[in-house]
PDB file of C-alpha atoms in Angstrom:
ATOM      1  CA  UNK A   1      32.781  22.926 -10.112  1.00  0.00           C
ATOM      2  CA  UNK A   2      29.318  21.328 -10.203  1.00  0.00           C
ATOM      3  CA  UNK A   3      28.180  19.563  -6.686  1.00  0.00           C
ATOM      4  CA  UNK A   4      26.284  16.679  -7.722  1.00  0.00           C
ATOM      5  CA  UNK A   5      22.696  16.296  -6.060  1.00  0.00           C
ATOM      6  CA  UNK A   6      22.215  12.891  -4.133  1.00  0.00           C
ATOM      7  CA  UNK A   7      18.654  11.678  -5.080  1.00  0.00           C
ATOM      8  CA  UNK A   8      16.282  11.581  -1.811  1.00  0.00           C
ATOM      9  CA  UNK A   9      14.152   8.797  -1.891  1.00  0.00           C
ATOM     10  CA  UNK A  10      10.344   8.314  -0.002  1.00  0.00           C
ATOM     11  CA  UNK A  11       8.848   5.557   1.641  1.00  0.00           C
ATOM     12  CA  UNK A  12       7.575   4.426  -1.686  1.00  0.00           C
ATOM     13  CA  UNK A  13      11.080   3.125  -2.596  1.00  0.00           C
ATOM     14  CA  UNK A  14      11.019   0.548   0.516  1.00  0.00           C
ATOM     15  CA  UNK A  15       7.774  -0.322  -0.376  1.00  0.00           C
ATOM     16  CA  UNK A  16       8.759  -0.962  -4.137  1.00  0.00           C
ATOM     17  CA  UNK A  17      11.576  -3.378  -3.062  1.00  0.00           C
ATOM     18  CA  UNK A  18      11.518  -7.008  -4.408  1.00  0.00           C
ATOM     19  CA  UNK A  19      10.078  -9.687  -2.288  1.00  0.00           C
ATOM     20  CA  UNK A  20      12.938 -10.600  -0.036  1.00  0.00           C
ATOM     21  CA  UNK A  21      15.327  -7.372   0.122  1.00  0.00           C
ATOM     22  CA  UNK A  22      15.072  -5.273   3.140  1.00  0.00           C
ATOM     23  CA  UNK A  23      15.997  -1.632   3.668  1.00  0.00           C
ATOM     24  CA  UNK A  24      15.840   1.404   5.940  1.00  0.00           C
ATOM     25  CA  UNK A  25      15.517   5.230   4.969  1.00  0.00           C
ATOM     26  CA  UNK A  26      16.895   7.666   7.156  1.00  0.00           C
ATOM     27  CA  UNK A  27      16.491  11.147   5.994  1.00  0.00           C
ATOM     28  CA  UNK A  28      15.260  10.452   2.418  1.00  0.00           C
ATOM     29  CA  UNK A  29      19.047   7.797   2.010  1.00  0.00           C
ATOM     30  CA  UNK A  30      18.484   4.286   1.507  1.00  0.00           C
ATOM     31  CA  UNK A  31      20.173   1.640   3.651  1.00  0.00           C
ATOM     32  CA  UNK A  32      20.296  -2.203   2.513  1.00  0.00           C
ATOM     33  CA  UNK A  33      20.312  -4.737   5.160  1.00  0.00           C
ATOM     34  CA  UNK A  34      21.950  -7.655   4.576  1.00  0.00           C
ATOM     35  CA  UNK A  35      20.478 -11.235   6.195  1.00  0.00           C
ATOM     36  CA  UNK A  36      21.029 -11.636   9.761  1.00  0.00           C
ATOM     37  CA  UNK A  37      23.427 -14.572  10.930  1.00  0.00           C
ATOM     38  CA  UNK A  38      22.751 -16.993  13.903  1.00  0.00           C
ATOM     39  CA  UNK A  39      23.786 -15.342  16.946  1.00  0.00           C
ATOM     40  CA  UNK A  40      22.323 -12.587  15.495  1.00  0.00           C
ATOM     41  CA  UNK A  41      18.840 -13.833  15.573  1.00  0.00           C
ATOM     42  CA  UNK A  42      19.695 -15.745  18.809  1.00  0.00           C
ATOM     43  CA  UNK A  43      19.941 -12.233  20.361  1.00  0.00           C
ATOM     44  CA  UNK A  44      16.962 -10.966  19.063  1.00  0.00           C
ATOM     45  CA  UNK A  45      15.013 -14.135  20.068  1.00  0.00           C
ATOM     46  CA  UNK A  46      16.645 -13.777  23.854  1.00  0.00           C
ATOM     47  CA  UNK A  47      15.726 -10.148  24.132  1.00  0.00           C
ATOM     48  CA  UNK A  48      12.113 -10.584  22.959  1.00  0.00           C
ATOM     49  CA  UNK A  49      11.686 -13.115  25.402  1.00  0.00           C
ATOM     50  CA  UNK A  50      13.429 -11.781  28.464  1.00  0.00           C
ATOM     51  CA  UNK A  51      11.328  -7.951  28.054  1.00  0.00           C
ATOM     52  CA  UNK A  52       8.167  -9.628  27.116  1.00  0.00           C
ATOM     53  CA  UNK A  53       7.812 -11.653  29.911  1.00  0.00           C
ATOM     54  CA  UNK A  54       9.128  -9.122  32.109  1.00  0.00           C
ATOM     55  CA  UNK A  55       6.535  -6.627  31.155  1.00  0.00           C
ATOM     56  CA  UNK A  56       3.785  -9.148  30.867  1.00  0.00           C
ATOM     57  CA  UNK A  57       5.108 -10.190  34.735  1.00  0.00           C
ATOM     58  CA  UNK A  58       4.599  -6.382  35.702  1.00  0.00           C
ATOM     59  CA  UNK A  59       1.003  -6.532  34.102  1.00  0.00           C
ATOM     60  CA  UNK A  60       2.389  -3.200  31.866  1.00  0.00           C
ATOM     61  CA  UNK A  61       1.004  -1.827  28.522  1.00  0.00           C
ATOM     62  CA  UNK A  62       4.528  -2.447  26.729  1.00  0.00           C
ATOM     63  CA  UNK A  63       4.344  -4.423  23.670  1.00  0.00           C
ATOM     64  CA  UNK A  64       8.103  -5.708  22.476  1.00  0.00           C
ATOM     65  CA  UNK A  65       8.528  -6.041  18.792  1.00  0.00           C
ATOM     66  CA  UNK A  66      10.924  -7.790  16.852  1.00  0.00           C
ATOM     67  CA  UNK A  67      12.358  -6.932  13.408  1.00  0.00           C
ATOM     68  CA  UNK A  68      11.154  -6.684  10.742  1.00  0.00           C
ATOM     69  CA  UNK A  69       8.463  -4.393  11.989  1.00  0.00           C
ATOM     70  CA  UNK A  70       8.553  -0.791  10.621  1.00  0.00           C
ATOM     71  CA  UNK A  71       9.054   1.994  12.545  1.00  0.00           C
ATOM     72  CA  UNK A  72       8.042   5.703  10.950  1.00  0.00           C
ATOM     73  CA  UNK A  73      10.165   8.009  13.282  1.00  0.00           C
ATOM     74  CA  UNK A  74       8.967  11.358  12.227  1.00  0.00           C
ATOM     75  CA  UNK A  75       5.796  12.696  10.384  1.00  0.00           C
ATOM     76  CA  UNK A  76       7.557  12.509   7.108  1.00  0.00           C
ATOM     77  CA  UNK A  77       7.643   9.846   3.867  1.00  0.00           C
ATOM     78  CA  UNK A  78      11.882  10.062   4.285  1.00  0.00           C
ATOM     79  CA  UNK A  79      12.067   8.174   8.052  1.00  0.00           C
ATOM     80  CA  UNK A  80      11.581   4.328   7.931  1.00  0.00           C
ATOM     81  CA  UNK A  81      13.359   1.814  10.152  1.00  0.00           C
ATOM     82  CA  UNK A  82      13.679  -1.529  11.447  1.00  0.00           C
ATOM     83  CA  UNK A  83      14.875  -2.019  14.611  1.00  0.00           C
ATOM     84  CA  UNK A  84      16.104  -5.188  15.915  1.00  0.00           C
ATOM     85  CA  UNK A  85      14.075  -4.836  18.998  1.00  0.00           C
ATOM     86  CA  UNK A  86      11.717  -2.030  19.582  1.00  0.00           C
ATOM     87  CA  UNK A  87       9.436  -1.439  22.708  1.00  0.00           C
ATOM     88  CA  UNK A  88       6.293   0.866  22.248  1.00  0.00           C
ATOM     89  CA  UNK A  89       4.218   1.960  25.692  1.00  0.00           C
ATOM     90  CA  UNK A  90       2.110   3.962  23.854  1.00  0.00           C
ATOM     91  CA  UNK A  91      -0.639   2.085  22.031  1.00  0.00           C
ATOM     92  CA  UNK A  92      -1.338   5.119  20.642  1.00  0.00           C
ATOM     93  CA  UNK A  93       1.482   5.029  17.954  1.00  0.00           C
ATOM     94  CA  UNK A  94       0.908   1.595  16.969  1.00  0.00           C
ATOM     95  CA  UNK A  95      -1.220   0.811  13.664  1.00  0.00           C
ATOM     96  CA  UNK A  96      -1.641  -2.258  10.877  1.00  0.00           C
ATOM     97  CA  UNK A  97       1.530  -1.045   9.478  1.00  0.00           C
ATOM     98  CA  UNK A  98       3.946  -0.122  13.011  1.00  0.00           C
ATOM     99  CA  UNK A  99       4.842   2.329  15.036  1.00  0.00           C
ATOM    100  CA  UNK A 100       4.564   6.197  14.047  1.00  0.00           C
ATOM    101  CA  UNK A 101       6.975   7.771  16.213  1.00  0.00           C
ATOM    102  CA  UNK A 102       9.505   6.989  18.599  1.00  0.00           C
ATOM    103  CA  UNK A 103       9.790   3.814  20.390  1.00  0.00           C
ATOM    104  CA  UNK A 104      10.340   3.820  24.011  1.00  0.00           C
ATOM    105  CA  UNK A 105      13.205   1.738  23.716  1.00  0.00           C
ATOM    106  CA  UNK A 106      15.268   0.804  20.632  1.00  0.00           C
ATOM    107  CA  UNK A 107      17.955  -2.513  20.599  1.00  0.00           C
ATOM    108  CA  UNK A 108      19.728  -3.071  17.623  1.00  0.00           C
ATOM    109  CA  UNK A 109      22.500  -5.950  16.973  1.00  0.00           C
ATOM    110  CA  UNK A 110      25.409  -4.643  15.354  1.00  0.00           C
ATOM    111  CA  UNK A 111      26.898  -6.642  12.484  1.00  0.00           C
ATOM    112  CA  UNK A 112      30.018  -5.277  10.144  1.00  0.00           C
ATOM    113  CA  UNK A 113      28.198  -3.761   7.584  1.00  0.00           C
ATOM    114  CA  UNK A 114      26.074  -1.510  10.258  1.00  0.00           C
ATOM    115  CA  UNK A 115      28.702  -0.458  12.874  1.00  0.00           C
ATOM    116  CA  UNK A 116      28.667   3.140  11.517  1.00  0.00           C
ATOM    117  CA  UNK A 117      24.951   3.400  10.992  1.00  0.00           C
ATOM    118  CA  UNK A 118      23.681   1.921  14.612  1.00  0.00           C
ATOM    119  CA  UNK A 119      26.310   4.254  16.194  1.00  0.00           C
ATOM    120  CA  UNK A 120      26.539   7.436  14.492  1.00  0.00           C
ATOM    121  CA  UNK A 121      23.220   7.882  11.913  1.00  0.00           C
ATOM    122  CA  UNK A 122      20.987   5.957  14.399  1.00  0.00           C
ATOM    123  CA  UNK A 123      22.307   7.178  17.485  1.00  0.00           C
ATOM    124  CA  UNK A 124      21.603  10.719  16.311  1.00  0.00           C
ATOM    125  CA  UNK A 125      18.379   9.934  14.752  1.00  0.00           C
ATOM    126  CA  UNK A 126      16.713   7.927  17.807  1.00  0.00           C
ATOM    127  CA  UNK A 127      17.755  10.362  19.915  1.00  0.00           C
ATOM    128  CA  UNK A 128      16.555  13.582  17.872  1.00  0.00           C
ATOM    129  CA  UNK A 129      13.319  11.917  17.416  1.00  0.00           C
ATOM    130  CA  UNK A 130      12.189  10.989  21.126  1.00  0.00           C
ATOM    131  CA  UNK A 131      13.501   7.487  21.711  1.00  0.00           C
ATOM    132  CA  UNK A 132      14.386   7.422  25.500  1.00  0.00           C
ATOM    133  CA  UNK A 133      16.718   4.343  25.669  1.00  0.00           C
ATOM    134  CA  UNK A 134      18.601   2.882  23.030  1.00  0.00           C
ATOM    135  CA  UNK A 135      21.306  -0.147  23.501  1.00  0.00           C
ATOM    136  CA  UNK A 136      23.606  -1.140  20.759  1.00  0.00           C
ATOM    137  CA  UNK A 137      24.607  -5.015  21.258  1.00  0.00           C
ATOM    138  CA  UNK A 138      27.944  -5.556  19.873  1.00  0.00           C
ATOM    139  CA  UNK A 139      28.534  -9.450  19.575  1.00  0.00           C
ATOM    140  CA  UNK A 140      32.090  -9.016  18.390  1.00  0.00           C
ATOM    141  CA  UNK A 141      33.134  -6.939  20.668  1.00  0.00           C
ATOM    142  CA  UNK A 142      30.703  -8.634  23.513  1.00  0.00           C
ATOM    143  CA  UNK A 143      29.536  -5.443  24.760  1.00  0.00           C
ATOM    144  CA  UNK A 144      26.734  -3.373  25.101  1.00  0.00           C
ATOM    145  CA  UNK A 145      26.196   0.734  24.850  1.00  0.00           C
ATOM    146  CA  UNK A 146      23.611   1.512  26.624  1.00  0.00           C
ATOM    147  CA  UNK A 147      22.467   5.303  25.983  1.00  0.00           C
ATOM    148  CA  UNK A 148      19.924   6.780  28.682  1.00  0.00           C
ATOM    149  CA  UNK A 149      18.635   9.636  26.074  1.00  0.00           C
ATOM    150  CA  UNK A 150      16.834  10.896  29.217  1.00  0.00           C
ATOM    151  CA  UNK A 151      19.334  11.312  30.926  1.00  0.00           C
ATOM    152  CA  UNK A 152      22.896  11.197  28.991  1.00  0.00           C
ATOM    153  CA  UNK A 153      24.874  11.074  32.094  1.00  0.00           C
ATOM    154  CA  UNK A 154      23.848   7.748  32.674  1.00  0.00           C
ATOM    155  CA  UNK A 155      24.839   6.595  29.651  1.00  0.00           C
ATOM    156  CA  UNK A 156      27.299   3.406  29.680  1.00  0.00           C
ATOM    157  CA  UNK A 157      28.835   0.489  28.065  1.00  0.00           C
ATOM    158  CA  UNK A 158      29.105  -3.079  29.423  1.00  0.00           C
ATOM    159  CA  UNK A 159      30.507  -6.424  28.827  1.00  0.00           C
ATOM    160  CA  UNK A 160      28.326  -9.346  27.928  1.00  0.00           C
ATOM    161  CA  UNK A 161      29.051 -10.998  31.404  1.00  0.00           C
ATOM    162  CA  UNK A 162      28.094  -8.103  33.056  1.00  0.00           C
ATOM    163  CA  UNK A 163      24.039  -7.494  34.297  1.00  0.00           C
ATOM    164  CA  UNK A 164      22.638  -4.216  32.821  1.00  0.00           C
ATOM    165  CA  UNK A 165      19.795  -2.448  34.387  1.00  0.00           C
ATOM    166  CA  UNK A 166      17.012  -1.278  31.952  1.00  0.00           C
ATOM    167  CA  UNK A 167      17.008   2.743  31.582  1.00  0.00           C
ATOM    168  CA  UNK A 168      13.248   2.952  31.509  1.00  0.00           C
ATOM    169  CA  UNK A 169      12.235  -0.245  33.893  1.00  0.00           C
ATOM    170  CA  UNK A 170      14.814   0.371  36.687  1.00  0.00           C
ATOM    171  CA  UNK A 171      14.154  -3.253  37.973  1.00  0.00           C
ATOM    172  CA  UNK A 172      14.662  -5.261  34.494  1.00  0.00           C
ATOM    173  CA  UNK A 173      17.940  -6.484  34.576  1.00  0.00           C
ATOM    174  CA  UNK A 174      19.536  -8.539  31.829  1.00  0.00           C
ATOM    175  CA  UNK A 175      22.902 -10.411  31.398  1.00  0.00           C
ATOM    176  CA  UNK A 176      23.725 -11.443  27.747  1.00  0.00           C
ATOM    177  CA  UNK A 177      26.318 -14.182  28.709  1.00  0.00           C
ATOM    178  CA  UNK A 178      23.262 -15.406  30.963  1.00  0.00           C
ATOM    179  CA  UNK A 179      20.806 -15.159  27.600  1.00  0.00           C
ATOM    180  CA  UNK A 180      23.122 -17.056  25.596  1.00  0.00           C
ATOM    181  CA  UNK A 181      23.786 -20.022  28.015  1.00  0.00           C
TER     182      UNK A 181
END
């Protein structure tokens, strides 16, 4: 029997998208993204808020970005993402077109359609590529995984009404029912 080769696509493909469509390439595979819906954006609104002004409060070197802004995980033309929320502290990796490398700290929103990808193809990609925190926001479910890639042990998952301490600034703490009221 004949195994059938699965074409591996470059950087070049995202960029050759029609005005409009969005996608992310993890190891040379394409992966559509469909619109986001209101409470999706709500979230992503929240969170850019709440870290931004808690980083500008601490005077840090943090810069919080929302999606779409592209993120080139590894020194390769087959890594491409788009994070919901991504936090760089070094302004070293930033450029005119994102962030080359890991983020400090990734958030994405989980809808449907990207339940598998944000917790089994991103999980394993963030954390094989140097991302130290990474929280997957659930608004289904109304919880939150929170995965210290530091330090696994303190990895945990929470309910929206519960507060959730930051990984990488121990004193940030956030409550998603709170966001949303």
């Amino acid at each position: 029997m004949t195994s059938v080769k699965e074409k591996i696509y470059t950087i070049d493909a995202i960029y050759a998208l029609p005005d409009g469509e969005r996608a992310e390439l993890i190891d040379g595979r394409i992966y559509m993204m469909a619109p986001p819906n209101t409470m999706h954006q709500n979230l992503v609104s929240e969170f850019t808020i709440t870290i931004g002004n808690y980083i500008r409060s601490k005077g840090g070197n943090c810069k919080v970005f929302p999606a779409p802004f592209a993120v080139f995980l590894n020194n390769d033309n087959q890594n491409y993402v788009e994070p919901d929320i991504s936090v760089i502290c070094d302004k070293n990796k930033l450029d005119e077109k994102g962030c080359n490398g890991a983020p400090d700290w990734i958030i994405e929103i989980v809808s449907p359609s990207t339940s598998r990808i944000d917790y089994g193809v991103k999980l394993f990609k963030y954390r094989t590529a140097g991302v130290r925190e990474y929280w997957i926001v659930n608004p289904m479910k109304k919880t939150v995984t929170v995965f210290d890639l530091e330090n696994e042990e303190k990895s945990n998952q929470y309910d929206f009404d519960e507060t959730i301490s930051s990984c990488i600034f121990e004193d940030l703490k956030i409550n998603i029912s709170g966001l949303l009221s």
